[in-house]
mmCIF file of C-alpha atoms in Angstrom:
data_model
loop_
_atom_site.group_PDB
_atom_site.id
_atom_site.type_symbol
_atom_site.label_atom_id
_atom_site.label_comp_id
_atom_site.label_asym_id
_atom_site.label_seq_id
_atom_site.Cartn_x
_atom_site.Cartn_y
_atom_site.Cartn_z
ATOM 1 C CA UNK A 1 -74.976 28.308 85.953
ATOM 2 C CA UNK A 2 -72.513 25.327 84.871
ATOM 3 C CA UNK A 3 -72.456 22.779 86.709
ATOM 4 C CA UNK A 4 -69.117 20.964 88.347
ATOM 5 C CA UNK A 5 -66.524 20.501 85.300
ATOM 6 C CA UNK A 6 -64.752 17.788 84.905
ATOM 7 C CA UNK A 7 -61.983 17.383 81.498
ATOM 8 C CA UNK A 8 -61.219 15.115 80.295
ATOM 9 C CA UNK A 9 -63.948 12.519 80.024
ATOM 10 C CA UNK A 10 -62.119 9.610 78.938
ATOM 11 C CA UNK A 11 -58.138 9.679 79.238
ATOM 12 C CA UNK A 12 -56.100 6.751 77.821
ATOM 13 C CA UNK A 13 -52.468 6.347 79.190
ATOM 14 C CA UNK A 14 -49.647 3.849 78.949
ATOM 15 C CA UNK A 15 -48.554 2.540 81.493
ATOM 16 C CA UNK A 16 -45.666 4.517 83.491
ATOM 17 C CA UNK A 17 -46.959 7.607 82.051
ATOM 18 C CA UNK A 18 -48.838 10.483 83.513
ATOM 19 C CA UNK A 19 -52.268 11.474 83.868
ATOM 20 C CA UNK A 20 -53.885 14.894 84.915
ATOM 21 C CA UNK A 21 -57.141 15.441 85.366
ATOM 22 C CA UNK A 22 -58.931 18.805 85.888
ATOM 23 C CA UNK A 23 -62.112 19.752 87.899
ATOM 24 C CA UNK A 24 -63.477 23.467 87.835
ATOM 25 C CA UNK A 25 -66.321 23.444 91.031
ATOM 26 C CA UNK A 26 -69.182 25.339 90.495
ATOM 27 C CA UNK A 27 -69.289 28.962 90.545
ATOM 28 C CA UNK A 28 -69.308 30.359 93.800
ATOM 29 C CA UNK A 29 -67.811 26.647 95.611
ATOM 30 C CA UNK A 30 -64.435 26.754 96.894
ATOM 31 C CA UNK A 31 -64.513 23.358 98.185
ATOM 32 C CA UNK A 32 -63.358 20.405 96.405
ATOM 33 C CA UNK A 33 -63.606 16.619 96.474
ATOM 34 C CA UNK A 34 -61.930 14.167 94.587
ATOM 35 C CA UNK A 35 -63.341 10.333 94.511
ATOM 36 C CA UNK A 36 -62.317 7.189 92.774
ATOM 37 C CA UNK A 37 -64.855 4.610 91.447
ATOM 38 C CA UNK A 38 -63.701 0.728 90.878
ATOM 39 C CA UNK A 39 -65.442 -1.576 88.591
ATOM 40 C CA UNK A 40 -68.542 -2.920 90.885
ATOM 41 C CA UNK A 41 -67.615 -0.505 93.642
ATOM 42 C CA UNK A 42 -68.913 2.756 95.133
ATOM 43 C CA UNK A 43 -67.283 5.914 95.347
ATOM 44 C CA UNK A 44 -64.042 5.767 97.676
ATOM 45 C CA UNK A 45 -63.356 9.260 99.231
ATOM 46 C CA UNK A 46 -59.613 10.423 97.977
ATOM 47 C CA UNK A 47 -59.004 14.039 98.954
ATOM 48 C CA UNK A 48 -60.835 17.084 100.044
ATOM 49 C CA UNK A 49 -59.490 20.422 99.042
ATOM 50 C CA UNK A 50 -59.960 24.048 99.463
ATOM 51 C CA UNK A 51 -58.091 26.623 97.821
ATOM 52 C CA UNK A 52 -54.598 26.770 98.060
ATOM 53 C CA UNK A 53 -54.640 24.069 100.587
ATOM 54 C CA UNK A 54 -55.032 20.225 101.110
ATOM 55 C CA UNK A 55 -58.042 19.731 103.913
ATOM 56 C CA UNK A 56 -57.676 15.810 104.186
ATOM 57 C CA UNK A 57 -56.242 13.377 101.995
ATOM 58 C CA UNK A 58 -56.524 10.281 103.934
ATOM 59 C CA UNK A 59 -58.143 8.939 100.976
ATOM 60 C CA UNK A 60 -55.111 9.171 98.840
ATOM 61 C CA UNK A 61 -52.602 6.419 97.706
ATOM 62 C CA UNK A 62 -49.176 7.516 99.587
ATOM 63 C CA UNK A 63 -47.068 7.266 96.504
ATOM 64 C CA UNK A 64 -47.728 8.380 92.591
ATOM 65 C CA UNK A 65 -51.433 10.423 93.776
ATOM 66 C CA UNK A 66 -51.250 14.314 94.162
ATOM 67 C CA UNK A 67 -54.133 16.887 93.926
ATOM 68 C CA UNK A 68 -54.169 20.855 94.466
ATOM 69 C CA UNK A 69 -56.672 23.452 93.831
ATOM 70 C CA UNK A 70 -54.636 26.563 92.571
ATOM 71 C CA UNK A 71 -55.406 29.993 93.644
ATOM 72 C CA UNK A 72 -56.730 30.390 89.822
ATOM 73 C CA UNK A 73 -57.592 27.386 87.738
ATOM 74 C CA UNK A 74 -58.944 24.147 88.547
ATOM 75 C CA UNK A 75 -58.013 21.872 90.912
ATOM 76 C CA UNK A 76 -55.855 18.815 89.358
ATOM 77 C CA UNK A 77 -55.485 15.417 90.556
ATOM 78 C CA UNK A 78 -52.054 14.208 89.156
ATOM 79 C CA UNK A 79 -51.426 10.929 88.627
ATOM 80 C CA UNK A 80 -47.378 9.514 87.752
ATOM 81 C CA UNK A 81 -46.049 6.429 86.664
ATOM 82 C CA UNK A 82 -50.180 5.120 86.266
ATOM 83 C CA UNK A 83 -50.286 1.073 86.556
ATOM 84 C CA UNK A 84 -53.228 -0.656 85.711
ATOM 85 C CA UNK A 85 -54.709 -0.624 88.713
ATOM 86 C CA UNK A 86 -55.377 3.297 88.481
ATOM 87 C CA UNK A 87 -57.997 2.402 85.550
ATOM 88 C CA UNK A 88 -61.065 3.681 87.430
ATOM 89 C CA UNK A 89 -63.634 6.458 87.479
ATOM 90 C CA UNK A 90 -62.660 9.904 88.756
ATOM 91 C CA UNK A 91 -64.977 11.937 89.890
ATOM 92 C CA UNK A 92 -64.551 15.313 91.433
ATOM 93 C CA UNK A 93 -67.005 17.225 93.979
ATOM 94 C CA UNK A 94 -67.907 20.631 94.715
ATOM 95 C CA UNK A 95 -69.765 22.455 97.863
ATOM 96 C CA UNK A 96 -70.295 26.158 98.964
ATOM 97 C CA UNK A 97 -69.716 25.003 102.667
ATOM 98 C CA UNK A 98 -71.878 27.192 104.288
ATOM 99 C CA UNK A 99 -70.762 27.356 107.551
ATOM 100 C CA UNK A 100 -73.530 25.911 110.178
ATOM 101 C CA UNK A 101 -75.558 24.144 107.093
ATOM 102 C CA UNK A 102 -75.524 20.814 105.833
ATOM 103 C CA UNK A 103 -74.998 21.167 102.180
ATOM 104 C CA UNK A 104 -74.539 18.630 99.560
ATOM 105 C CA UNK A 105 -72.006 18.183 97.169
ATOM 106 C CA UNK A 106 -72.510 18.251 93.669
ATOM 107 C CA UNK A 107 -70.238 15.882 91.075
ATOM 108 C CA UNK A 108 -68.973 16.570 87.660
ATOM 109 C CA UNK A 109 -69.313 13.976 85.056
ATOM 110 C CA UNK A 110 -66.124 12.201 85.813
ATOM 111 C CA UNK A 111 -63.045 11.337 83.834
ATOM 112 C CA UNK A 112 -63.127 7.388 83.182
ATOM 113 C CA UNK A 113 -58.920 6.474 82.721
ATOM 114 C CA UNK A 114 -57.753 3.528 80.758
ATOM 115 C CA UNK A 115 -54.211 2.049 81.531
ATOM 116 C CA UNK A 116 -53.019 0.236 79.035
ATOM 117 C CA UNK B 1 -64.305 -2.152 106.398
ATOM 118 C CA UNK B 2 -67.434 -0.997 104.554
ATOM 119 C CA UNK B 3 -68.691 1.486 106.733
ATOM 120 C CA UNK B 4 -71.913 1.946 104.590
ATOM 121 C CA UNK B 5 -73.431 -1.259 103.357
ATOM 122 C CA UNK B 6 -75.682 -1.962 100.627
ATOM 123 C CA UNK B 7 -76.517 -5.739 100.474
ATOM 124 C CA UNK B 8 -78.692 -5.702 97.343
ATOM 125 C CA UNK B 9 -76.412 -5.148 94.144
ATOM 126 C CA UNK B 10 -79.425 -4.933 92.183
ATOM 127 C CA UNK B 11 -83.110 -4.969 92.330
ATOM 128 C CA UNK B 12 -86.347 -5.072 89.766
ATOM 129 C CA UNK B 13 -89.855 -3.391 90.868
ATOM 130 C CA UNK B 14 -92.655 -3.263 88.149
ATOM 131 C CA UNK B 15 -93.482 0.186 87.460
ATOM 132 C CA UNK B 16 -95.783 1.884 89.511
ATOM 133 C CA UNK B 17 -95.320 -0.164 92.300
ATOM 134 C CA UNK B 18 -93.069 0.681 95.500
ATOM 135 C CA UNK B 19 -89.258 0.820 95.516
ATOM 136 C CA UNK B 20 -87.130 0.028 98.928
ATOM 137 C CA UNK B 21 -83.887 0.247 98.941
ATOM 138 C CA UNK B 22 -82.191 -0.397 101.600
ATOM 139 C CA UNK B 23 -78.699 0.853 103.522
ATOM 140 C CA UNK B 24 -76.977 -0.119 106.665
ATOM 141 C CA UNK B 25 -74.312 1.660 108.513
ATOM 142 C CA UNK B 26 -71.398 0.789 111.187
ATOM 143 C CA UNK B 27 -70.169 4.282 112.164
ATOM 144 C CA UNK B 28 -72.518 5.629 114.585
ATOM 145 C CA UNK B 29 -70.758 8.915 114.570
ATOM 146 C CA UNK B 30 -73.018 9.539 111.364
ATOM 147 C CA UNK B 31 -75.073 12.363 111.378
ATOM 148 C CA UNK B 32 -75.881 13.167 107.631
ATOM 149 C CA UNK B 33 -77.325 10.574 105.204
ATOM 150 C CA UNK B 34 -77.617 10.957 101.729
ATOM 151 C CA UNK B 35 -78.958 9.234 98.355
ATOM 152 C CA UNK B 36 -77.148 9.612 95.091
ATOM 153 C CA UNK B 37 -78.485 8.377 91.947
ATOM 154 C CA UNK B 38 -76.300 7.413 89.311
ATOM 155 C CA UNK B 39 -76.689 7.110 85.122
ATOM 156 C CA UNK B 40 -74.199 5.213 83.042
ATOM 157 C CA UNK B 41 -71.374 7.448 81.901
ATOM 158 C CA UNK B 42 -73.020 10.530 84.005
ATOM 159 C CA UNK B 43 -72.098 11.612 87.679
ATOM 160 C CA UNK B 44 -73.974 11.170 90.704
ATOM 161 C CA UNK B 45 -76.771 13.310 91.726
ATOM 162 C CA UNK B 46 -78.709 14.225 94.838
ATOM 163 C CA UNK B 47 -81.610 12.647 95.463
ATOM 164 C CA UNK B 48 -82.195 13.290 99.168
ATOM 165 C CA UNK B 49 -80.641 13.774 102.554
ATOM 166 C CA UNK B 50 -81.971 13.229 106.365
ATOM 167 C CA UNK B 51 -80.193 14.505 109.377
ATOM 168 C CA UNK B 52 -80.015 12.479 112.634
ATOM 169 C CA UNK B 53 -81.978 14.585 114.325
ATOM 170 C CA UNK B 54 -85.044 13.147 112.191
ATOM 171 C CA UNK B 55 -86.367 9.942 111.097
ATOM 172 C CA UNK B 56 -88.459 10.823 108.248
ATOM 173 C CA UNK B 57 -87.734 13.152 105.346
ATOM 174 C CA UNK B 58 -89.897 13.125 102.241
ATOM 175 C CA UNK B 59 -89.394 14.930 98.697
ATOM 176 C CA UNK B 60 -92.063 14.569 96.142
ATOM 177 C CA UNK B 61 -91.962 10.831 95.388
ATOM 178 C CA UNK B 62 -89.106 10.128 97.626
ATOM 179 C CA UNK B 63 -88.851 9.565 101.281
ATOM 180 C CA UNK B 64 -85.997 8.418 103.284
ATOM 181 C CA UNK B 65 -86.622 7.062 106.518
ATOM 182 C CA UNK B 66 -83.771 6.649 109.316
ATOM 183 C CA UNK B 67 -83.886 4.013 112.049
ATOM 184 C CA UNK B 68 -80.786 5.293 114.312
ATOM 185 C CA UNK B 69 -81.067 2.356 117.297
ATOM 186 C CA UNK B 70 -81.259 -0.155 114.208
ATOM 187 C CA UNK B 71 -78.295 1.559 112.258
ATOM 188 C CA UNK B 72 -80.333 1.622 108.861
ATOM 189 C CA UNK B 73 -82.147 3.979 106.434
ATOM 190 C CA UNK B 74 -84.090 3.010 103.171
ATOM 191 C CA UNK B 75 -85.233 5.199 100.514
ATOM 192 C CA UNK B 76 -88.966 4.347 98.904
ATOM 193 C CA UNK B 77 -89.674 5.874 95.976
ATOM 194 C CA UNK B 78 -93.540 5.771 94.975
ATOM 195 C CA UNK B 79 -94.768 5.326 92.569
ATOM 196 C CA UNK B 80 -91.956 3.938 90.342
ATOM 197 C CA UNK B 81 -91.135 5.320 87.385
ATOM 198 C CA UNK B 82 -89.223 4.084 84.181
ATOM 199 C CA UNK B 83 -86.326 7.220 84.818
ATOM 200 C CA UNK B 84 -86.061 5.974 88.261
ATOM 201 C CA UNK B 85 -83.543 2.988 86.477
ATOM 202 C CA UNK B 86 -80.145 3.890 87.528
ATOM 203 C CA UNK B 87 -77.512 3.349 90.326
ATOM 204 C CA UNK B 88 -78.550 4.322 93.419
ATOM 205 C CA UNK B 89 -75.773 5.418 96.334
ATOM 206 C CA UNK B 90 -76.482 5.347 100.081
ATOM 207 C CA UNK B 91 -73.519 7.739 101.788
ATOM 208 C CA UNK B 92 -72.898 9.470 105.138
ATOM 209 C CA UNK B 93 -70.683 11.967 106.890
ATOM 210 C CA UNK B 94 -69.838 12.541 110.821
ATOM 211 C CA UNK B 95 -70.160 16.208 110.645
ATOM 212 C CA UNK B 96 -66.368 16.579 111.235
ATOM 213 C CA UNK B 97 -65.431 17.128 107.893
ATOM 214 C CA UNK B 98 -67.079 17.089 104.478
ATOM 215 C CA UNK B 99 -66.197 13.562 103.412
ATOM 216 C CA UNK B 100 -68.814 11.470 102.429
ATOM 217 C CA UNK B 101 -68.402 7.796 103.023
ATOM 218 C CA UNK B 102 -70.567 5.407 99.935
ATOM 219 C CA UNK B 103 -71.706 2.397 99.786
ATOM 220 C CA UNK B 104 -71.582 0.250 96.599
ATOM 221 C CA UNK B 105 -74.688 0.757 95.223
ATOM 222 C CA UNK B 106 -78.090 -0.759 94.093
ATOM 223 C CA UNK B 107 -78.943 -1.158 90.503
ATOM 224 C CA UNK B 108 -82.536 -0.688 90.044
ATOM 225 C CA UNK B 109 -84.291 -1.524 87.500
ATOM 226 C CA UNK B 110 -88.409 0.033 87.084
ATOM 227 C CA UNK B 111 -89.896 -2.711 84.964
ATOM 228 C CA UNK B 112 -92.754 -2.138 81.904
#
């Protein structure tokens, strides 16, 4: 059973060019988290997504960030115009959700952007 | 407004002996505490969790302990081990929605 899928692992962009990164959950999770890691800081919550829809994306920077979780495919945060600021550690999260239980969520290995 | 606090960036316990790490919290909404560890270049993974409902939850050589009046939980892993080197991540939820809230992290290092 793979675990949470994360592609790529290192992305280099210029800045005022876009990045996409992709997350597949694990099998059987329909519930997605994206996170952002800064040099010599933890994880910072960005959005929280189920299929099809946007759960809560208080995390997320108002302009340039966007993230969905297709029907089919994986769920993409999408990153325009990048600065260097954006150079960080993406991470992405998956649970099952099981309704009444409190489950964990398991990370991929995280996409590590460059802005040059 | 670091809702999840971890003062110690980094800390060094001689293998075999005790490791505390330590995590504070401002929210008291919380009702789910976790522990991530963390490898270079790798992902987080769970370590262990504790509900409010309990103060004491112990996995193997792990247990997390949760004082709720004091707002703080530590993990204590025994003994340590030279894998046990990594990143390690307090977070919590409020059981509203599934986001997790992290601290910053404490680099530990299990020394020969």
């Amino acid at each position: 059973n793979a675990g949470v899928m994360q592609n790529p692992r290192h992305l280099v962009r210029r800045r005022g060019q876009e990045a996409r990164l992709r997350c597949s959950p694990m099998k059987g999770h329909s519930h997605v988290y994206w996170y952002r890691q800064l040099p010599e800081e933890g994880l910072k919550f960005m959005v929280y997504l189920q299929k099809e829809n946007i759960i809560d994306e208080s995390g997320m920077p108002k302009e340039r960030f966007s993230a969905e979780f297709p029907k089919e495919g994986p769920s993409i945060l999408r990153i325009q115009q990048v600065v260097r600021g954006d150079s960080a550690a993406y991470f992405c999260a998956s649970s099952p959700r099981l309704a009444g239980l409190d489950n964990e969520q398991f990370f991929g290995p995280g996409t590590r952007l460059t802005v040059l | 407004d670091q809702q999840v606090k971890q003062n110690s960036p980094s800390l060094s316990v001689q293998e075999g002996r005790i490791s505390i790490l330590n995590c504070d919290y401002t929210n008291s909404m919380f009702d789910y505490f976790l522990w991530y560890k963390k490898y270079p270049a790798e992902g987080p993974t769970f370590l262990i969790s504790i509900s409010s409902i309990k103060d004491k939850n112990e996995d193997g050589r792990f247990t997390v302990f949760l004082n709720k009046s004091a707002k703080h939980l530590s993990l204590h892993i025994v003994p340590s081990q030279p894998g046990d080197s990594a990143v390690y991540f307090c977070a919590a939820s409020d059981g509203r929605d599934d986001k997790i809230i992290f601290g910053k992290g404490t680099r530990l290092h299990i020394l020969p």
